[in-house]
Amino acid sequence: MSAHTSPDRPAVVVDDLRKVFGPVTAVDGASWTAAAGRVTAVLGSNGAGKTTTLECLEGLQRPDAGTVQVLGIDPWGAGPDFRARVGVMLQDGGLPNTRAAGDVLRHLSRFYTDPEPVEEVETRLGIDAFARTPVRRLSGGQRQRVALAAALVGRPDVAFLDEPTAGLDPHARLDVWEVVTDLADRGVCVVVTTHSFEEAERIAHDVVIMDSGQVVASGTLAALTVEEPLEKLFFRLTRPAGRGAR
Amino acid sequence: MSTPAAPAQRILAQTRFEATTILRNGEQFLVSIILPLMALVALTYSPFPELDEPRIDVVAPGVLALAVVSIAFTGQAIATGFDRRYGVLRLLGVTPLGRGGLIVGKTLAVLLFYLLQAAILGGVALVLGWRPALVGLLPLAITLVCGVLAFVSFALLIAGTMRAEAVLAVANLLWVVFLGLGLVIPTGELPGTVGAAAAWLPPGLLGDAARAAAIDGAWPWLAWLLLLLWGAVAALLARRSFRWSD
């Protein structure tokens, strides 16, 4: 367990969160928590509200109603001390296109007093082979790995990883899973969004299933899958009305 | 616990990163140095438009003003517009650098690059026979810094409110428009109402003030005030309307 959160106080708290974009309600009263030292997978289809929820937790979006707290702090407008403790992997990467992957990571590491040695992160994620290649020339999977490294380089207490294995080949996916579970073992609260049941089953201690902006199930993976496999539970809870059984 | 580096260190790191990104960008180099150089040579040696003699004394400060618009406005607008498209602004916004640090870093990098531009363009102008009033060098430098601050604000305004492709088109188009609104040709030489209006617009204010300082050694207080006022209005609008994601 991280020294910065107590067992009674989860590292991440989403309470009755609501976020609306024009006519679209992206998140509609979602509530869940995530604890230090555990991997929480937020599982849902496209448009379920996963990324919007994460953006509220990262301080990139301001909730319209409800509250979110990370390490006991409201992320909206939170200062550099807070941001130093939170690692973020954006779905679109957010990497400067013209610069080499290694340059980007070294640059980001300069924002912290005690960053991870960049070479170690590069080696762990297999980035060293293309560290001198400009981001724009990297494959989708290579960019994913650099974006993940960007989230880790500041030694975060909480890591928000938005679809960290999307587009990765099986070996790279396995590498990422190892990194994620290792982070949790070191006491980090890791929140991962995913479409993949396999991923959730392989790495998550806790699962939050979202559908149409609402949380339709949440709990430990073990508790949720006592009576049926995760995939079956997911489809039962999220199947659009009127669509036949699979 | 992960802690942020000192504010000055974060901003310095971002300044260095932005400055080296500008230096590595060939198109940026073209628009920031080659095009003003071409304008310098062409306007000095062509008989049109009619200018006071020696022509180089009128043309050189105008070209230094044009270089401000190239790097602070066109270059920054395009770079920031595409950074926004690729999520770079969002990623840096959630690091300890933050949004404020990002903007300060960008502005300092522009000022740094402008020093290089001014050294090259000023050096070539001196070789071509430019003899600025020595007492005018300080007010000329102040004028150009005011111009950088004002045009960076305009760059952020369009980069934060338009799609990246639209920013590309508008920033290049406005470079040409500004060129004709008193940057390199004195507003007094422009046709009637155009010249009268241009004298109060940022390009005309910048160009005329640069010439007044370099030719007569004047201290154009009103122009500085108005340039900073234009910049403040643009910065205020940018602050209200800037969208950090595309």
XYZ file of C-alpha atoms in Angstrom:
492
model
C 0.000 0.000 0.000
C 1.285 3.434 -0.878
C 2.280 5.667 1.999
C 0.077 8.432 0.623
C -3.330 6.804 0.973
C -4.849 4.851 3.798
C -6.899 1.679 3.405
C -9.943 3.711 4.457
C -9.387 6.337 1.813
C -9.132 5.153 -1.788
C -6.595 6.902 -4.009
C -9.297 7.639 -6.593
C -12.916 8.501 -5.824
C -15.566 9.135 -8.461
C -18.832 10.182 -6.834
C -22.018 10.668 -8.839
C -19.974 12.193 -11.694
C -21.859 13.806 -14.533
C -20.341 15.370 -17.654
C -22.355 16.700 -20.586
C -21.121 17.834 -24.013
C -23.956 19.719 -25.732
C -26.750 17.192 -26.300
C -24.563 14.223 -25.294
C -24.380 13.030 -21.694
C -20.946 11.405 -21.646
C -20.973 10.426 -17.968
C -24.265 10.085 -16.142
C -23.968 9.680 -12.391
C -20.945 7.366 -12.264
C -19.546 6.336 -8.863
C -16.569 4.090 -8.174
C -13.269 4.017 -6.330
C -9.764 2.720 -6.964
C -7.181 1.763 -4.357
C -3.418 2.077 -4.117
C -1.456 -1.054 -4.955
C -4.222 -2.379 -7.207
C -5.062 -2.305 -10.894
C -8.578 -1.083 -11.618
C -9.851 -1.768 -15.134
C -12.607 0.480 -16.439
C -14.291 -1.688 -19.041
C -16.766 -0.426 -21.601
C -17.635 -0.050 -25.271
C -16.779 3.019 -27.330
C -18.772 5.970 -26.005
C -19.363 4.390 -22.609
C -17.778 7.376 -20.851
C -14.426 5.825 -19.881
C -12.155 8.462 -21.406
C -14.317 11.369 -20.203
C -14.203 9.982 -16.664
C -10.435 9.674 -16.872
C -10.142 13.221 -18.222
C -12.098 14.487 -15.199
C -9.704 12.569 -12.943
C -6.700 14.017 -14.766
C -7.989 17.609 -14.432
C -8.533 17.962 -18.173
C -12.321 18.238 -17.860
C -14.387 19.922 -15.186
C -17.315 17.815 -13.914
C -20.776 19.292 -14.484
C -22.050 17.588 -11.326
C -20.742 15.187 -8.712
C -17.151 15.107 -7.550
C -13.882 13.372 -8.322
C -10.910 13.148 -6.005
C -7.431 11.829 -6.608
C -5.142 11.433 -3.588
C -7.722 13.442 -1.670
C -7.520 16.409 -4.061
C -9.927 17.806 -6.654
C -7.888 17.530 -9.878
C -9.525 20.532 -11.594
C -7.038 23.379 -11.292
C -4.774 21.386 -8.939
C -1.149 22.559 -8.833
C 2.197 21.068 -9.849
C 2.627 19.157 -6.567
C -0.501 17.185 -7.445
C 0.395 16.778 -11.115
C 3.815 15.397 -10.167
C 2.114 12.513 -8.361
C -0.192 11.577 -11.225
C 0.999 9.851 -14.399
C -1.171 10.117 -17.492
C -1.185 8.124 -20.707
C -3.559 9.791 -23.148
C -5.440 7.773 -25.751
C -4.014 9.926 -28.545
C -0.515 9.859 -27.047
C 0.066 13.591 -26.845
C 3.639 13.197 -28.086
C 5.358 15.998 -30.049
C 5.498 14.586 -33.572
C 8.777 16.014 -34.767
C 10.973 14.983 -31.832
C 12.699 11.678 -31.151
C 10.980 9.390 -28.652
C 13.962 9.434 -26.289
C 14.198 13.255 -26.416
C 10.531 13.532 -25.461
C 10.969 11.225 -22.466
C 14.130 12.959 -21.295
C 12.356 16.294 -21.607
C 9.373 15.139 -19.560
C 11.675 13.710 -16.888
C 13.093 17.209 -16.280
C 9.788 18.287 -14.721
C 10.431 16.038 -11.680
C 12.985 16.100 -8.872
C 13.475 12.341 -8.846
C 12.382 10.846 -12.169
C 12.859 7.260 -13.288
C 16.106 6.944 -15.240
C 14.877 7.325 -18.822
C 17.196 4.614 -20.151
C 15.696 2.114 -17.699
C 12.137 2.952 -18.743
C 13.166 2.707 -22.400
C 14.711 -0.698 -21.861
C 11.798 -2.011 -19.830
C 9.323 -1.048 -22.567
C 11.567 -1.932 -25.526
C 11.777 1.719 -26.589
C 15.588 1.732 -26.730
C 15.468 0.205 -30.225
C 13.698 3.262 -31.655
C 14.531 5.960 -29.090
C 16.228 8.126 -31.740
C 13.358 7.901 -34.215
C 11.007 10.898 -34.501
C 7.578 10.168 -33.061
C 5.875 10.741 -36.429
C 7.833 7.817 -37.944
C 6.905 5.340 -35.195
C 4.285 2.644 -35.662
C 1.087 2.848 -33.645
C 2.346 0.230 -31.209
C 5.670 1.989 -30.734
C 3.898 5.261 -29.992
C 1.732 3.487 -27.432
C 4.830 2.333 -25.609
C 6.343 5.827 -25.606
C 3.067 7.285 -24.329
C 3.044 4.709 -21.534
C 6.647 5.561 -20.684
C 5.640 9.239 -20.514
C 3.126 8.333 -17.809
C 5.706 6.421 -15.777
C 8.775 8.626 -15.986
C 7.749 10.800 -13.005
C 7.308 7.829 -10.617
C 3.582 8.497 -10.088
C 1.494 7.459 -7.091
C -1.528 7.196 -9.382
C -1.356 6.233 -13.076
C -4.242 6.771 -15.503
C -3.666 4.697 -18.627
C -6.218 5.159 -21.400
C -6.274 1.978 -23.489
C -2.569 1.223 -22.992
C -2.517 -1.883 -25.186
C -4.715 -0.725 -28.082
C -2.984 -1.653 -31.337
C -0.144 -3.597 -29.697
C 1.033 -7.002 -30.904
C 0.788 -9.912 -28.420
C 4.393 -9.645 -27.206
C 4.198 -5.909 -26.635
C 0.877 -6.367 -24.880
C 2.459 -8.859 -22.526
C 5.278 -6.387 -21.801
C 2.756 -3.682 -20.949
C 0.799 -6.019 -18.697
C 4.003 -6.818 -16.813
C 4.773 -3.129 -16.394
C 1.245 -2.426 -15.144
C 1.203 -5.235 -12.593
C 4.710 -4.264 -11.466
C 3.489 -0.696 -10.872
C 0.646 -1.953 -8.690
C 3.055 -4.232 -6.814
C 5.100 -1.110 -6.029
C 2.027 0.488 -4.428
C 0.824 2.619 -7.320
C -2.909 2.990 -7.920
C -3.278 2.045 -11.596
C -6.469 2.831 -13.497
C -6.662 1.315 -16.976
C -9.431 1.733 -19.528
C -9.951 -1.146 -21.909
C -12.334 -2.890 -24.282
C -10.644 -6.205 -23.661
C -12.051 -8.814 -21.284
C -8.821 -10.740 -21.565
C -6.853 -7.685 -20.483
C -9.145 -7.012 -17.536
C -8.946 -10.648 -16.459
C -5.171 -10.766 -16.806
C -4.199 -7.597 -14.959
C -7.113 -6.164 -12.962
C -7.758 -6.612 -9.274
C -10.930 -4.517 -9.563
C -13.262 -3.927 -12.484
C -15.671 -1.088 -13.254
C -18.070 -1.783 -16.126
C -19.476 1.352 -17.784
C -22.323 1.595 -20.253
C -23.882 4.782 -21.635
C -22.103 6.897 -19.055
C -23.255 4.825 -16.091
C -21.526 2.258 -13.927
C -23.438 -0.996 -14.351
C -21.108 -3.111 -12.206
C -18.052 -2.623 -10.032
C -16.092 -4.676 -7.557
C -13.197 -7.053 -7.319
C -12.665 -9.233 -10.371
C -13.123 -12.306 -8.187
C -16.455 -11.131 -6.782
C -17.834 -10.067 -10.159
C -16.991 -13.372 -11.815
C -18.279 -15.773 -9.149
C -21.345 -16.761 -11.160
C -20.372 -16.041 -14.748
C -17.276 -15.124 -16.765
C -16.502 -11.415 -17.199
C -17.408 -11.485 -20.892
C -20.848 -12.934 -20.200
C -21.459 -10.463 -17.387
C -20.408 -7.578 -19.617
C -22.738 -8.488 -22.458
C -25.619 -9.201 -20.106
C -25.275 -5.769 -18.493
C -24.448 -3.694 -21.543
C -26.439 -5.318 -24.373
C -28.440 -2.607 -26.157
C -32.188 -2.917 -25.550
C -33.946 -4.911 -28.263
C -30.825 -6.738 -29.443
C -31.062 -10.536 -29.239
C -28.965 -12.769 -27.036
C -25.490 -13.643 -28.250
C 6.711 10.782 -3.041
C 7.116 12.239 -6.505
C 7.686 15.979 -6.424
C 7.869 18.610 -9.161
C 11.123 20.266 -10.172
C 11.385 23.976 -9.316
C 9.204 26.249 -11.512
C 12.215 27.917 -13.154
C 13.719 24.529 -14.017
C 10.459 23.331 -15.585
C 10.061 26.485 -17.649
C 13.715 26.456 -18.695
C 13.371 22.831 -19.818
C 10.281 23.690 -21.871
C 11.975 26.766 -23.347
C 14.934 24.664 -24.451
C 12.692 21.951 -25.863
C 10.552 24.446 -27.812
C 13.594 26.348 -29.092
C 15.319 23.206 -30.349
C 12.049 22.077 -31.941
C 11.891 25.366 -33.860
C 15.530 24.992 -34.950
C 14.916 21.477 -36.279
C 11.883 22.538 -38.280
C 12.963 23.360 -41.837
C 9.692 25.008 -42.862
C 9.865 27.209 -39.797
C 13.396 28.248 -40.735
C 12.176 29.123 -44.243
C 9.305 31.294 -43.093
C 11.273 32.873 -40.233
C 14.602 33.686 -41.864
C 14.695 33.022 -45.605
C 11.507 34.917 -46.481
C 12.456 38.032 -44.440
C 15.936 37.869 -46.008
C 14.372 37.811 -49.471
C 12.186 40.783 -48.514
C 15.261 42.632 -47.208
C 17.242 42.183 -50.426
C 14.313 42.699 -52.793
C 13.026 45.892 -51.171
C 16.523 47.335 -50.791
C 17.482 46.921 -54.438
C 14.161 47.338 -56.260
C 13.068 50.906 -57.119
C 9.504 50.188 -55.932
C 7.801 51.192 -53.788
C 9.181 54.688 -53.470
C 10.962 55.042 -50.116
C 13.190 57.619 -48.428
C 16.879 57.174 -49.145
C 18.896 55.298 -48.145
C 16.269 52.592 -48.688
C 18.050 50.088 -46.470
C 17.477 52.333 -43.427
C 13.712 52.129 -44.012
C 13.649 48.477 -45.082
C 15.866 46.910 -42.374
C 13.749 47.785 -39.294
C 10.641 46.764 -41.235
C 12.176 43.396 -42.018
C 13.055 42.923 -38.343
C 9.380 43.608 -37.622
C 8.371 41.120 -40.329
C 10.572 38.500 -38.667
C 8.649 39.055 -35.422
C 5.424 38.194 -37.202
C 7.045 35.171 -38.885
C 8.228 33.523 -35.699
C 5.885 34.860 -33.023
C 2.682 34.704 -35.037
C 2.794 32.403 -38.071
C 5.336 29.932 -36.694
C 3.849 29.707 -33.211
C 0.250 29.554 -34.406
C 0.978 26.609 -36.696
C 3.164 24.772 -34.169
C 0.650 25.251 -31.346
C -2.302 24.356 -33.581
C -0.730 21.026 -34.482
C 0.470 20.406 -30.911
C -3.164 20.809 -29.929
C -4.252 18.415 -32.691
C -1.841 15.714 -31.486
C -2.750 16.119 -27.804
C 0.659 17.578 -26.869
C -0.924 20.524 -25.058
C -3.132 18.208 -23.012
C -0.232 15.948 -22.073
C 2.035 18.829 -21.020
C -0.911 20.385 -19.177
C -1.150 17.368 -16.850
C 2.579 17.266 -16.111
C 4.105 19.505 -13.417
C 4.830 22.038 -16.204
C 1.112 22.837 -16.523
C -0.632 25.121 -18.977
C 0.853 28.355 -17.625
C 4.387 26.967 -17.759
C 3.794 25.767 -21.304
C 2.777 29.235 -22.497
C 5.693 30.950 -20.724
C 8.089 28.351 -22.154
C 6.770 28.871 -25.672
C 7.043 32.652 -25.395
C 10.620 32.510 -24.068
C 11.592 30.104 -26.852
C 10.200 32.530 -29.431
C 12.177 35.389 -27.893
C 15.314 33.238 -27.917
C 14.837 32.220 -31.546
C 14.074 35.824 -32.420
C 17.484 36.835 -31.093
C 19.010 34.471 -33.652
C 16.765 35.814 -36.411
C 17.566 39.422 -35.536
C 21.299 38.679 -35.442
C 21.213 37.110 -38.921
C 18.873 39.654 -40.516
C 20.517 42.607 -38.772
C 23.953 41.315 -39.771
C 22.986 41.008 -43.427
C 21.361 44.455 -43.318
C 24.567 45.964 -41.894
C 26.526 44.366 -44.736
C 24.024 45.884 -47.183
C 24.721 49.324 -45.710
C 22.180 49.709 -42.901
C 23.301 52.372 -40.458
C 20.728 52.572 -37.639
C 20.765 55.468 -35.179
C 22.827 54.164 -32.269
C 20.557 55.880 -29.747
C 17.677 54.042 -31.403
C 18.954 50.519 -30.755
C 17.438 50.244 -27.265
C 13.981 51.564 -28.258
C 14.163 49.325 -31.349
C 14.802 46.292 -29.126
C 11.917 47.287 -26.813
C 9.644 47.710 -29.843
C 10.489 44.266 -31.159
C 9.953 42.609 -27.752
C 6.543 44.331 -27.484
C 5.816 42.973 -30.957
C 6.788 39.432 -29.974
C 4.500 39.531 -26.915
C 1.553 40.922 -28.907
C 1.896 38.521 -31.834
C 2.412 35.443 -29.629
C -0.945 36.327 -28.048
C -2.572 36.495 -31.481
C -0.951 33.177 -32.407
C -2.376 31.499 -29.291
C -5.785 33.010 -30.005
C -6.103 31.419 -33.442
C -4.209 28.227 -32.522
C -6.596 27.579 -29.638
C -9.830 28.251 -31.443
C -9.456 26.828 -34.986
C -8.762 23.413 -36.453
C -5.077 22.790 -37.159
C -5.564 22.935 -40.949
C -7.449 26.223 -40.653
C -4.677 27.611 -38.433
C -2.141 26.663 -41.113
C -4.096 28.493 -43.809
C -5.050 31.562 -41.744
C -1.604 32.046 -40.193
C 0.078 32.007 -43.615
C -2.588 34.208 -45.174
C -2.331 36.761 -42.380
C 1.464 36.832 -42.762
C 0.900 38.147 -46.297
C -1.857 40.532 -45.191
C 0.280 41.898 -42.330
C 3.153 42.346 -44.781
C 0.972 44.819 -46.660
C -0.323 46.604 -43.559
C 2.710 48.613 -42.604
C 5.197 45.988 -41.492
C 7.860 46.625 -44.129
C 6.360 49.647 -45.899
C 5.607 52.712 -43.713
C 1.869 53.177 -43.186
C 2.323 56.728 -44.504
C 3.260 55.247 -47.899
C 0.087 53.145 -48.060
C -3.020 54.406 -49.884
C -5.217 56.886 -47.899
C -7.658 55.095 -45.625
C -5.710 51.809 -45.649
C -2.642 53.623 -44.355
C -4.651 55.549 -41.748
C -6.246 52.347 -40.442
C -3.006 50.342 -40.633
C -1.250 52.896 -38.407
C -3.430 51.704 -35.493
C -3.281 47.973 -36.211
C -0.558 45.721 -34.719
C 1.510 45.236 -37.920
C 1.531 48.972 -38.693
C 2.215 49.926 -35.083
C 5.131 47.493 -34.946
C 6.614 48.443 -38.319
C 6.285 52.221 -37.845
C 7.630 52.081 -34.288
C 10.634 49.999 -35.392
C 11.426 52.535 -38.124
C 10.933 55.519 -35.806
C 13.383 54.011 -33.331
C 15.997 52.868 -35.847
C 15.923 55.943 -38.109
C 15.293 58.809 -35.663
C 16.261 57.247 -32.341
C 12.688 57.882 -31.135
C 11.027 56.253 -28.118
C 7.563 55.371 -29.483
C 5.763 55.035 -26.145
C 2.256 55.192 -27.608
C 2.981 52.417 -30.105
C 4.405 50.210 -27.346
C 1.361 50.831 -25.186
C -1.027 50.096 -28.046
C 0.881 46.961 -29.087
C 0.749 45.658 -25.517
C -2.939 46.587 -25.353
C -3.656 44.650 -28.559
C -1.679 41.754 -27.112
C -3.603 41.906 -23.833
C -6.929 41.833 -25.674
C -5.783 38.830 -27.736
C -4.455 37.085 -24.604
C -7.725 37.718 -22.772
C -9.743 36.340 -25.694
C -7.364 33.361 -25.945
C -7.723 32.703 -22.222
C -11.522 32.691 -22.502
C -11.840 30.695 -25.693
C -8.743 28.479 -25.910
C -9.693 24.826 -26.343
C -6.883 22.552 -25.243
C -8.070 19.634 -27.365
C -8.855 19.759 -31.087
